[in-house]
Amino acid sequence: MTTHFRLIFTTCANENEARLLAQHLVKEKLAACVNILPTIESIYMWEGEVTQAKESKLLIKTKSEKMNEVIQTIKKLHSYEVPEIQVVDVATGNLAYFNWMDEVLN
C-alpha cells in the first residue's frame, strides 16, 4: 500500500515555540497531528563550532499536497536562521488513521 502522507521533522528552540508552531499548523489544516517531544539534546556544528543545546522536536503528520506549505510555514515562523526540515514518505500504516487524516485535512 502506497500512501500520500508525509512525516516532517523539525526542531525548535524551546517547548513554547514548538507548541505555537504545532498549533498554527493544525489550526490552518496543514497538519492532522503534531507530536512534541518537549526536551531533546542536540549536538551540532554551527559557525565552525560544536554546539550543544536543549531543543524540542516536532513530528508533523500531513498529506503530500500540503508538504510545501508546511515547509514554507516552518521557515516563516521559525526562530532559527536555518531550521531543520526533514521529510519522510509514509509507505504504509493504519488505514483507519490515514482515513482520519484525510477527513481532518480536507
PDB file of C-alpha atoms in Angstrom:
ATOM      1  CA  MET A   1       0.000   0.000   0.000  1.00  0.00           C
ATOM      2  CA  THR A   2       1.451   3.358  -1.007  1.00  0.00           C
ATOM      3  CA  THR A   3       0.164   6.425   0.827  1.00  0.00           C
ATOM      4  CA  HIS A   4       0.036  10.136   0.074  1.00  0.00           C
ATOM      5  CA  PHE A   5       1.195  11.159   3.543  1.00  0.00           C
ATOM      6  CA  ARG A   6       4.405  12.713   4.826  1.00  0.00           C
ATOM      7  CA  LEU A   7       6.079  12.944   8.212  1.00  0.00           C
ATOM      8  CA  ILE A   8       8.032  16.167   8.637  1.00  0.00           C
ATOM      9  CA  PHE A   9      10.611  16.633  11.379  1.00  0.00           C
ATOM     10  CA  THR A  10      11.784  19.944  12.756  1.00  0.00           C
ATOM     11  CA  THR A  11      13.366  21.183  15.975  1.00  0.00           C
ATOM     12  CA  CYS A  12      12.501  24.342  17.886  1.00  0.00           C
ATOM     13  CA  ALA A  13      14.464  26.403  20.380  1.00  0.00           C
ATOM     14  CA  ASN A  14      12.042  25.571  23.191  1.00  0.00           C
ATOM     15  CA  GLU A  15       8.728  23.959  24.058  1.00  0.00           C
ATOM     16  CA  ASN A  16       6.775  27.225  23.773  1.00  0.00           C
ATOM     17  CA  GLU A  17       7.935  27.841  20.197  1.00  0.00           C
ATOM     18  CA  ALA A  18       7.202  24.198  19.345  1.00  0.00           C
ATOM     19  CA  ARG A  19       3.688  24.461  20.774  1.00  0.00           C
ATOM     20  CA  LEU A  20       2.920  27.686  18.884  1.00  0.00           C
ATOM     21  CA  LEU A  21       4.136  26.231  15.584  1.00  0.00           C
ATOM     22  CA  ALA A  22       2.223  22.974  16.137  1.00  0.00           C
ATOM     23  CA  GLN A  23      -0.994  24.809  16.999  1.00  0.00           C
ATOM     24  CA  HIS A  24      -0.675  27.012  13.908  1.00  0.00           C
ATOM     25  CA  LEU A  25      -0.124  24.021  11.603  1.00  0.00           C
ATOM     26  CA  VAL A  26      -3.128  22.137  12.994  1.00  0.00           C
ATOM     27  CA  LYS A  27      -5.402  25.196  13.105  1.00  0.00           C
ATOM     28  CA  GLU A  28      -4.609  26.008   9.458  1.00  0.00           C
ATOM     29  CA  LYS A  29      -5.251  22.362   8.469  1.00  0.00           C
ATOM     30  CA  LEU A  30      -1.678  21.938   7.290  1.00  0.00           C
ATOM     31  CA  ALA A  31      -1.142  19.047   9.706  1.00  0.00           C
ATOM     32  CA  ALA A  32      -3.559  16.490  11.087  1.00  0.00           C
ATOM     33  CA  CYS A  33      -1.440  15.988  14.191  1.00  0.00           C
ATOM     34  CA  VAL A  34       1.855  17.249  15.577  1.00  0.00           C
ATOM     35  CA  ASN A  35       3.737  15.422  18.308  1.00  0.00           C
ATOM     36  CA  ILE A  36       6.023  17.482  20.511  1.00  0.00           C
ATOM     37  CA  LEU A  37       8.985  15.827  22.162  1.00  0.00           C
ATOM     38  CA  PRO A  38       9.477  18.592  24.719  1.00  0.00           C
ATOM     39  CA  THR A  39      13.144  18.180  25.557  1.00  0.00           C
ATOM     40  CA  ILE A  40      15.865  16.699  23.423  1.00  0.00           C
ATOM     41  CA  GLU A  41      19.555  17.418  23.466  1.00  0.00           C
ATOM     42  CA  SER A  42      21.208  18.283  20.173  1.00  0.00           C
ATOM     43  CA  ILE A  43      24.910  18.452  19.380  1.00  0.00           C
ATOM     44  CA  TYR A  44      25.771  20.001  16.033  1.00  0.00           C
ATOM     45  CA  MET A  45      28.244  22.191  14.160  1.00  0.00           C
ATOM     46  CA  TRP A  46      27.259  25.853  13.865  1.00  0.00           C
ATOM     47  CA  GLU A  47      29.510  28.568  12.520  1.00  0.00           C
ATOM     48  CA  GLY A  48      32.575  26.339  12.859  1.00  0.00           C
ATOM     49  CA  GLU A  49      31.985  25.302  16.470  1.00  0.00           C
ATOM     50  CA  VAL A  50      30.454  22.290  18.152  1.00  0.00           C
ATOM     51  CA  THR A  51      27.233  23.493  19.759  1.00  0.00           C
ATOM     52  CA  GLN A  52      25.099  21.756  22.366  1.00  0.00           C
ATOM     53  CA  ALA A  53      21.513  22.829  23.003  1.00  0.00           C
ATOM     54  CA  LYS A  54      18.258  21.742  24.583  1.00  0.00           C
ATOM     55  CA  GLU A  55      15.523  21.810  21.933  1.00  0.00           C
ATOM     56  CA  SER A  56      12.034  20.490  21.263  1.00  0.00           C
ATOM     57  CA  LYS A  57      11.353  18.118  18.358  1.00  0.00           C
ATOM     58  CA  LEU A  58       8.192  18.208  16.249  1.00  0.00           C
ATOM     59  CA  LEU A  59       6.787  15.234  14.321  1.00  0.00           C
ATOM     60  CA  ILE A  60       4.331  16.737  11.832  1.00  0.00           C
ATOM     61  CA  LYS A  61       1.823  14.452  10.074  1.00  0.00           C
ATOM     62  CA  THR A  62       0.485  15.812   6.803  1.00  0.00           C
ATOM     63  CA  LYS A  63      -0.579  14.999   3.239  1.00  0.00           C
ATOM     64  CA  SER A  64       1.827  15.174   0.320  1.00  0.00           C
ATOM     65  CA  GLU A  65      -0.032  18.080  -1.284  1.00  0.00           C
ATOM     66  CA  LYS A  66       0.330  20.177   1.886  1.00  0.00           C
ATOM     67  CA  MET A  67       4.043  19.474   2.331  1.00  0.00           C
ATOM     68  CA  ASN A  68       5.368  22.582   0.552  1.00  0.00           C
ATOM     69  CA  GLU A  69       3.051  24.869   2.511  1.00  0.00           C
ATOM     70  CA  VAL A  70       4.141  23.217   5.776  1.00  0.00           C
ATOM     71  CA  ILE A  71       7.785  23.784   4.837  1.00  0.00           C
ATOM     72  CA  GLN A  72       7.149  27.450   3.962  1.00  0.00           C
ATOM     73  CA  THR A  73       5.228  27.957   7.219  1.00  0.00           C
ATOM     74  CA  ILE A  74       8.079  26.489   9.263  1.00  0.00           C
ATOM     75  CA  LYS A  75      10.578  28.777   7.514  1.00  0.00           C
ATOM     76  CA  LYS A  76       8.325  31.807   8.068  1.00  0.00           C
ATOM     77  CA  LEU A  77       7.518  31.237  11.753  1.00  0.00           C
ATOM     78  CA  HIS A  78      10.723  29.603  12.978  1.00  0.00           C
ATOM     79  CA  SER A  79      13.226  31.469  15.132  1.00  0.00           C
ATOM     80  CA  TYR A  80      16.250  29.683  13.655  1.00  0.00           C
ATOM     81  CA  GLU A  81      18.159  31.104  10.717  1.00  0.00           C
ATOM     82  CA  VAL A  82      18.393  27.583   9.262  1.00  0.00           C
ATOM     83  CA  PRO A  83      15.633  25.395  10.713  1.00  0.00           C
ATOM     84  CA  GLU A  84      15.838  21.640  10.421  1.00  0.00           C
ATOM     85  CA  ILE A  85      13.217  20.383   7.976  1.00  0.00           C
ATOM     86  CA  GLN A  86      13.308  16.713   7.026  1.00  0.00           C
ATOM     87  CA  VAL A  87      10.535  14.961   5.125  1.00  0.00           C
ATOM     88  CA  VAL A  88       9.872  11.228   5.227  1.00  0.00           C
ATOM     89  CA  ASP A  89       7.473   9.454   2.868  1.00  0.00           C
ATOM     90  CA  VAL A  90       4.982   7.304   4.760  1.00  0.00           C
ATOM     91  CA  ALA A  91       4.935   3.953   2.967  1.00  0.00           C
ATOM     92  CA  THR A  92       2.266   2.123   4.943  1.00  0.00           C
ATOM     93  CA  GLY A  93       0.417   2.061   8.236  1.00  0.00           C
ATOM     94  CA  ASN A  94      -3.018   2.006   9.835  1.00  0.00           C
ATOM     95  CA  LEU A  95      -5.652   2.656   7.151  1.00  0.00           C
ATOM     96  CA  ALA A  96      -8.135   3.921   9.770  1.00  0.00           C
ATOM     97  CA  TYR A  97      -5.576   6.533  10.884  1.00  0.00           C
ATOM     98  CA  PHE A  98      -4.982   7.604   7.273  1.00  0.00           C
ATOM     99  CA  ASN A  99      -8.743   7.920   6.746  1.00  0.00           C
ATOM    100  CA  TRP A 100      -8.911  10.150   9.832  1.00  0.00           C
ATOM    101  CA  MET A 101      -6.067  12.290   8.473  1.00  0.00           C
ATOM    102  CA  ASP A 102      -7.913  12.657   5.147  1.00  0.00           C
ATOM    103  CA  GLU A 103     -11.042  13.842   6.989  1.00  0.00           C
ATOM    104  CA  VAL A 104      -9.154  16.320   9.175  1.00  0.00           C
ATOM    105  CA  LEU A 105      -7.093  17.801   6.348  1.00  0.00           C
ATOM    106  CA  ASN A 106      -9.940  18.336   3.862  1.00  0.00           C
TER     107      ASN A 106
END
